[in-house]
PDB file of C-alpha atoms in Angstrom:
ATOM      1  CA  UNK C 587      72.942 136.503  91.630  1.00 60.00           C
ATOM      2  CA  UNK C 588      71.656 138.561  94.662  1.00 83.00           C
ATOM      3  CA  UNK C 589      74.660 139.172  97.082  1.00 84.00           C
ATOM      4  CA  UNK C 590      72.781 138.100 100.137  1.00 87.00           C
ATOM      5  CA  UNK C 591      72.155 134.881  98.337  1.00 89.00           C
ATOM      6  CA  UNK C 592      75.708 134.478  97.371  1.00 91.00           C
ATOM      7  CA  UNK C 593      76.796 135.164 101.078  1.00 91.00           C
ATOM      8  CA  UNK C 594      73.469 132.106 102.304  1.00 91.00           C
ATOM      9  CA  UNK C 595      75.515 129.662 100.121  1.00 93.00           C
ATOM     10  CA  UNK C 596      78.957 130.491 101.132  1.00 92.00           C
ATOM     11  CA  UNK C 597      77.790 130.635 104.515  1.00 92.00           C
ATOM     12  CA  UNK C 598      76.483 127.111 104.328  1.00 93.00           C
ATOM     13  CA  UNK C 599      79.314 126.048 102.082  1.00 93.00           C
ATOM     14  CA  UNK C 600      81.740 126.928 104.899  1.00 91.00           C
ATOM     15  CA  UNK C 601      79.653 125.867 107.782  1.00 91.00           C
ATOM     16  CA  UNK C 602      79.813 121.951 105.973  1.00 94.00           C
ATOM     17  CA  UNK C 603      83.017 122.199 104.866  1.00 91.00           C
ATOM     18  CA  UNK C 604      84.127 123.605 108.117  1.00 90.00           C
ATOM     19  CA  UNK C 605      82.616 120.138 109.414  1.00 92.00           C
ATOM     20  CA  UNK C 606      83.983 117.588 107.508  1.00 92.00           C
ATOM     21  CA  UNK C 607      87.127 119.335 107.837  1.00 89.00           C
ATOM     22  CA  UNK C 608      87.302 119.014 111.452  1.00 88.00           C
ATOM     23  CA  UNK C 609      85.924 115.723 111.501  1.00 90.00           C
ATOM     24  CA  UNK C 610      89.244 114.834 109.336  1.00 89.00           C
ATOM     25  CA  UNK C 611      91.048 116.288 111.491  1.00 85.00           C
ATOM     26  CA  UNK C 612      89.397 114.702 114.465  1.00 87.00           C
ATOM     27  CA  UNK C 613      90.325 111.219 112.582  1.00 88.00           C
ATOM     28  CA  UNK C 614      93.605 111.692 111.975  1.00 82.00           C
ATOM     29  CA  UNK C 615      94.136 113.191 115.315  1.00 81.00           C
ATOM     30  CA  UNK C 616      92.489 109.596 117.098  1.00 83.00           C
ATOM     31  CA  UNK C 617      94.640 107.736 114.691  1.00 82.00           C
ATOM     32  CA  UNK C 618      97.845 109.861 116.034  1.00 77.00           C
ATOM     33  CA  UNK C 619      97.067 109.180 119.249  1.00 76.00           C
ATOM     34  CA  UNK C 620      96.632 105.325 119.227  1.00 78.00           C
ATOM     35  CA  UNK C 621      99.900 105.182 117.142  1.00 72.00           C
ATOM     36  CA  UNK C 622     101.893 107.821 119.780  1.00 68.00           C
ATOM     37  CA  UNK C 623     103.455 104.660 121.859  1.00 63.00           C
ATOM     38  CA  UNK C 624     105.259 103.554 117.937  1.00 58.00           C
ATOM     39  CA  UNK C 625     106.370 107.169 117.293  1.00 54.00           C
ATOM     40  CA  UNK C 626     107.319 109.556 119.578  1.00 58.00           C
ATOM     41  CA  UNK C 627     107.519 112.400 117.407  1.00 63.00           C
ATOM     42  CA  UNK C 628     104.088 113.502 116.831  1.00 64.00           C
ATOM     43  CA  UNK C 629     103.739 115.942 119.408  1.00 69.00           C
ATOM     44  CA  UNK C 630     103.969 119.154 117.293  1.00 73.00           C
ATOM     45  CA  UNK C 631     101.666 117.603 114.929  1.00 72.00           C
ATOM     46  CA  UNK C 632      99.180 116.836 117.909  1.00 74.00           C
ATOM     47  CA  UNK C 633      99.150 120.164 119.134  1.00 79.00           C
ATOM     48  CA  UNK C 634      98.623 121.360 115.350  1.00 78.00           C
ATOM     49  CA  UNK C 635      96.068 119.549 114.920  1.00 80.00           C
ATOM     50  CA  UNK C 636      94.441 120.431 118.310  1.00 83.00           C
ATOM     51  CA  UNK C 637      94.949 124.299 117.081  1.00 86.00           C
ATOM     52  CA  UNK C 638      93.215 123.386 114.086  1.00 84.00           C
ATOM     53  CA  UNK C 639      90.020 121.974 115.480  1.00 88.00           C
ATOM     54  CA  UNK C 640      89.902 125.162 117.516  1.00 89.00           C
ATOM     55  CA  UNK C 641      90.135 127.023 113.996  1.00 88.00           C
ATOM     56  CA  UNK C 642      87.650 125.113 112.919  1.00 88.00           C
ATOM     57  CA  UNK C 643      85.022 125.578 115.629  1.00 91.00           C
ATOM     58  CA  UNK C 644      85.251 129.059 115.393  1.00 91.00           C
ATOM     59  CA  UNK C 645      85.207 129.304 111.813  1.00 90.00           C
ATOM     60  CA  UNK C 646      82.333 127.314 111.788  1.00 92.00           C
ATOM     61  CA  UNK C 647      80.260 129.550 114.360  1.00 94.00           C
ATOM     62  CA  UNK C 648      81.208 132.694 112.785  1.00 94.00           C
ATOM     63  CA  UNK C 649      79.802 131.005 109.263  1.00 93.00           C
ATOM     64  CA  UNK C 650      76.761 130.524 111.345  1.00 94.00           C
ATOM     65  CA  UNK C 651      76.572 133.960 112.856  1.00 95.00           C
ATOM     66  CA  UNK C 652      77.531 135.091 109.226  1.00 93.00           C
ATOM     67  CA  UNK C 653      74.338 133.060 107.927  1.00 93.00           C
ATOM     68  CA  UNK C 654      72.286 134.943 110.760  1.00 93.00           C
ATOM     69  CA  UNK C 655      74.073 138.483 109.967  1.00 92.00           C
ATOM     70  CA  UNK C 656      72.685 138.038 106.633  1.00 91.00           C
ATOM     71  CA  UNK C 657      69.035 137.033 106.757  1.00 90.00           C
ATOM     72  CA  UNK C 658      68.742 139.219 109.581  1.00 88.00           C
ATOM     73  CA  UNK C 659      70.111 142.425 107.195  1.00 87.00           C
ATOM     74  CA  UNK C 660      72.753 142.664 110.407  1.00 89.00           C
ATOM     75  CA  UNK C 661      75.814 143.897 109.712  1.00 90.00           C
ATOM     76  CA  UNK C 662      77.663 143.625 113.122  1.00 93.00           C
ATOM     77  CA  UNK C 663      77.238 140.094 112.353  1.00 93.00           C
ATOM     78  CA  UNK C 664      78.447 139.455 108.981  1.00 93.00           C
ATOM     79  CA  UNK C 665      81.530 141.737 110.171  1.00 93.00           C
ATOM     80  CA  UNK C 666      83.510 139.110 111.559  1.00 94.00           C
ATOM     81  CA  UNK C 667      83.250 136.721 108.685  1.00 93.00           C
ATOM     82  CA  UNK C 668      84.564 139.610 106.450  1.00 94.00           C
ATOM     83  CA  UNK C 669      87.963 140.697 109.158  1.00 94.00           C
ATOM     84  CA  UNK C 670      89.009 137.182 109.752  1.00 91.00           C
ATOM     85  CA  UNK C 671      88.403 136.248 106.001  1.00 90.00           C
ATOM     86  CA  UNK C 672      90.878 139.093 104.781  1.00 93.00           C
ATOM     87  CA  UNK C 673      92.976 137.806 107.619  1.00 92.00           C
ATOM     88  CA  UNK C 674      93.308 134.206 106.451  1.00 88.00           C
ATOM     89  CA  UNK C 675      93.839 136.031 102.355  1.00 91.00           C
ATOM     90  CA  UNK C 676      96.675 138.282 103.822  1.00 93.00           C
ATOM     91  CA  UNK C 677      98.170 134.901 105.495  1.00 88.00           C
ATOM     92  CA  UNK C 678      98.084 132.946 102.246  1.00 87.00           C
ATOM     93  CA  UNK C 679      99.669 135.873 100.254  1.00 90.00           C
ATOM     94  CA  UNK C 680     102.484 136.123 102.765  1.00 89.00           C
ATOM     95  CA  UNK C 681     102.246 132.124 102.736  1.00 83.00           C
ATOM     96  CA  UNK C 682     102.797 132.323  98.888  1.00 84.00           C
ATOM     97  CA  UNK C 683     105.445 134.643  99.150  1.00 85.00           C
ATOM     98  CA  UNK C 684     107.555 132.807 101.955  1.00 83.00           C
ATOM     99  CA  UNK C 685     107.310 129.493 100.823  1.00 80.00           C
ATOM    100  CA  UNK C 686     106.090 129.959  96.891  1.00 68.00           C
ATOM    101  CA  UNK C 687     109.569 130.209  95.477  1.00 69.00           C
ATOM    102  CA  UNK C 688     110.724 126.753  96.921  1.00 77.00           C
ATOM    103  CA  UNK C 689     107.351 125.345  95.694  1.00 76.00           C
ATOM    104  CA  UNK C 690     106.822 123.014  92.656  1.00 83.00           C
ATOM    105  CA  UNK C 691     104.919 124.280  89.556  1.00 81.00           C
ATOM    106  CA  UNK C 692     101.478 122.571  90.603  1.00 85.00           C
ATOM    107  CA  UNK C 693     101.590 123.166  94.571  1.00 84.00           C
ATOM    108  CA  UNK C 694     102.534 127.219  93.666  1.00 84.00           C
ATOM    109  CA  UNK C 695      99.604 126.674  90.827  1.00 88.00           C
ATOM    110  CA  UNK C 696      97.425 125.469  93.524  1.00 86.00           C
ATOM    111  CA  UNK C 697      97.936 128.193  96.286  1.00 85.00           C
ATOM    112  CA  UNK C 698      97.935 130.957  93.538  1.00 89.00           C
ATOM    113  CA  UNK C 699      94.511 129.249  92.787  1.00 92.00           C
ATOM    114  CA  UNK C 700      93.489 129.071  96.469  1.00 90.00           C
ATOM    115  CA  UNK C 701      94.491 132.884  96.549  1.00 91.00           C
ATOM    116  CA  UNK C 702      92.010 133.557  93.881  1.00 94.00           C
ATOM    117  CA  UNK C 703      88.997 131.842  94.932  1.00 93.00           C
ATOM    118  CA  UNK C 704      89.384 133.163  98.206  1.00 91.00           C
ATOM    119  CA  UNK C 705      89.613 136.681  97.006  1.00 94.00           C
ATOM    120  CA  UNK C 706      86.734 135.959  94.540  1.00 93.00           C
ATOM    121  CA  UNK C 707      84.354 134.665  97.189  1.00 92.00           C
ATOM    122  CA  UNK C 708      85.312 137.408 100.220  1.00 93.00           C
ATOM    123  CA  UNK C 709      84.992 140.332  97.922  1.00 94.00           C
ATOM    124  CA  UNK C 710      81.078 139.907  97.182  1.00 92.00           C
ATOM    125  CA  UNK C 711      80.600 139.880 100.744  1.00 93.00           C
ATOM    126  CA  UNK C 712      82.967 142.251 101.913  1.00 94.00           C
ATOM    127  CA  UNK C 713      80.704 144.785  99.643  1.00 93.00           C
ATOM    128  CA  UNK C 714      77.345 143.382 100.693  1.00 92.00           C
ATOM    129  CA  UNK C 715      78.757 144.043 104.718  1.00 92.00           C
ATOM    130  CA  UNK C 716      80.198 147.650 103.663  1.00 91.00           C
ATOM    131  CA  UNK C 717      76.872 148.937 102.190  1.00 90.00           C
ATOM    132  CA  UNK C 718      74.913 147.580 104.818  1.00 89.00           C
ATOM    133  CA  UNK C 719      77.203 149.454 107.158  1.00 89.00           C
ATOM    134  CA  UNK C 720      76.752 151.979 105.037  1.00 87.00           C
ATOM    135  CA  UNK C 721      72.869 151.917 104.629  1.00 80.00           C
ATOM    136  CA  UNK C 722      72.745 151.563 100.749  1.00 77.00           C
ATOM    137  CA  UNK C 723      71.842 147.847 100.923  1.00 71.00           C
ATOM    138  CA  UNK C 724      68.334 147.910 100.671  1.00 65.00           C
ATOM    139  CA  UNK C 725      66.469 146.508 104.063  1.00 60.00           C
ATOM    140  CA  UNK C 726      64.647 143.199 104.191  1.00 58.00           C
ATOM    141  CA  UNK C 727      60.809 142.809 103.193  1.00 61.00           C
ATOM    142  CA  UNK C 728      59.957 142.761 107.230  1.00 58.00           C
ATOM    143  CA  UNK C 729      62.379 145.713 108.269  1.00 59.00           C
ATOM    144  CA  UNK C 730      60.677 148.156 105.224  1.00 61.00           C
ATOM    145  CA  UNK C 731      57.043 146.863 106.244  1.00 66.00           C
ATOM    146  CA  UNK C 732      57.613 146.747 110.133  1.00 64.00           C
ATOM    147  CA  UNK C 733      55.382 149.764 111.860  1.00 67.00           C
ATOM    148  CA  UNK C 734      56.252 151.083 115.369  1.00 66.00           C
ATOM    149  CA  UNK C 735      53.249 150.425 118.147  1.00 69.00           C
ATOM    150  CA  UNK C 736      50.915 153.449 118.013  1.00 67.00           C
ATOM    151  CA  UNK C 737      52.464 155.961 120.457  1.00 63.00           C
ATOM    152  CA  UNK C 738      55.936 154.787 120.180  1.00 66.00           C
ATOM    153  CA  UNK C 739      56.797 158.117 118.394  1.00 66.00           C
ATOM    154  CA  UNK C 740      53.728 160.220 119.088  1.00 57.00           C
ATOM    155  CA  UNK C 741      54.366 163.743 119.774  1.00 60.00           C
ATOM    156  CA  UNK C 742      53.793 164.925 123.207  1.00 60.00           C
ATOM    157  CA  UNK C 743      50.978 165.540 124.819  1.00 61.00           C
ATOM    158  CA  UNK C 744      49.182 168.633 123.731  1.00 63.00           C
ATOM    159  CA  UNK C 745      47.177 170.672 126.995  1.00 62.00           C
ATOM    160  CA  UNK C 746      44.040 170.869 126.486  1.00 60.00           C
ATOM    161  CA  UNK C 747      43.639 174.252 125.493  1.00 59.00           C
ATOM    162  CA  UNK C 748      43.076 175.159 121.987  1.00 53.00           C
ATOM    163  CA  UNK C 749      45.933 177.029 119.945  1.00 53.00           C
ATOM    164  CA  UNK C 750      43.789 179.898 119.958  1.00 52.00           C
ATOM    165  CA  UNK C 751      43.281 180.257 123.837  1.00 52.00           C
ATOM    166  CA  UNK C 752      47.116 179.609 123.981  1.00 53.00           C
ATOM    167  CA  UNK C 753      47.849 182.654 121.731  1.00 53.00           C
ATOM    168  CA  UNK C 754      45.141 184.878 123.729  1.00 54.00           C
ATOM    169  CA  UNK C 755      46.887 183.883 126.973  1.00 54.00           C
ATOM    170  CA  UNK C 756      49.043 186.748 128.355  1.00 53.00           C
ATOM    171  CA  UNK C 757      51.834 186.335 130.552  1.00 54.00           C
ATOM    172  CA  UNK C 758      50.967 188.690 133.462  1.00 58.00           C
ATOM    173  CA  UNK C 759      53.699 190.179 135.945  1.00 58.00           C
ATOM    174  CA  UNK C 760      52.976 189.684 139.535  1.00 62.00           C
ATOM    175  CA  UNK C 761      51.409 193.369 141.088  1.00 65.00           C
ATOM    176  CA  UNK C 762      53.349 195.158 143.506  1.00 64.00           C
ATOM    177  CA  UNK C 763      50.847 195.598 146.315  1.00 57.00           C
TER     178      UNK C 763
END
């Protein structure tokens, strides 16, 4: 599969899954709300959860602007996707580390999993984003067939003298009178 491809459907992948995420997130947090006046110790979880929703916008939009970097053979765009991807990956190793050891076999199967899959989807894209930094990603159909307007890099304008009368012409000293 075509890494620009693979990038589209991660991109969209993450954009609904980003979605339905948040609108979890939004549920539970409504539900947590209209419960607050029976327990009074949600607050940390509320602002969590408020955090999260924040993560999730922006993770969404830079999906999006991922989706755009792509198509558009942009690589300023995709860029983001690719720093705050390796981000979250260095988080969930340090995660595993921290927390792995008190962990029971199928939760430390499951983030070792999560680890994985993460590192298996950012990769492809991380390389599609370095060689179009790069320029060895080949350019879209429309950037190899697009032709400047006529004149955008014409050469100056020649005078209107031949290149014969301009090699006859002599450079003449002013007389001393």
């Amino acid at each position: 599969m075509d890494r620009s491809l693979f990038a589209i459907i991660i991109a969209i992948i993450s954009c609904i899954a980003y979605i339905a995420v948040g609108g979890l997130t939004i549920g539970d947090l409504l539900f947590l709300i209209e419960h607050q006046k029976e327990v009074n110790s949600y607050g940390t979880v509320l602002a969590l959860m408020c955090v999260s929703l924040v993560f999730y916008l922006a993770m969404f939009l830079i999906s999006l602007i991922m989706l755009v970097g792509v198509k558009k053979r942009r690589p300023e765009l995709i860029g983001p996707w690719v720093v705050l991807g390796a981000i979250g990956i260095i988080c969930s190793i340090l995660n595993f580390f921290v927390t792995g050891i008190r962990q029971p076999t199928m939760e430390l199967m499951a983030s070792l999993i999560y680890i994985a899959l993460s590192c298996l989807v950012w990769y492809p894209i991380y390389k599609l984003w370095h060689d179009m930094r790069n320029g060895s990603f080949p350019l879209s159909r429309e950037q190899q067939e697009y032709q400047p307007p006529p004149g955008y890099y014409a050469p100056p304008p020649v005078s209107p003298t031949t290149e014969e009368n301009q090699n006859e012409r002599v450079v003449e000293a002013p007389q001393k009178e």
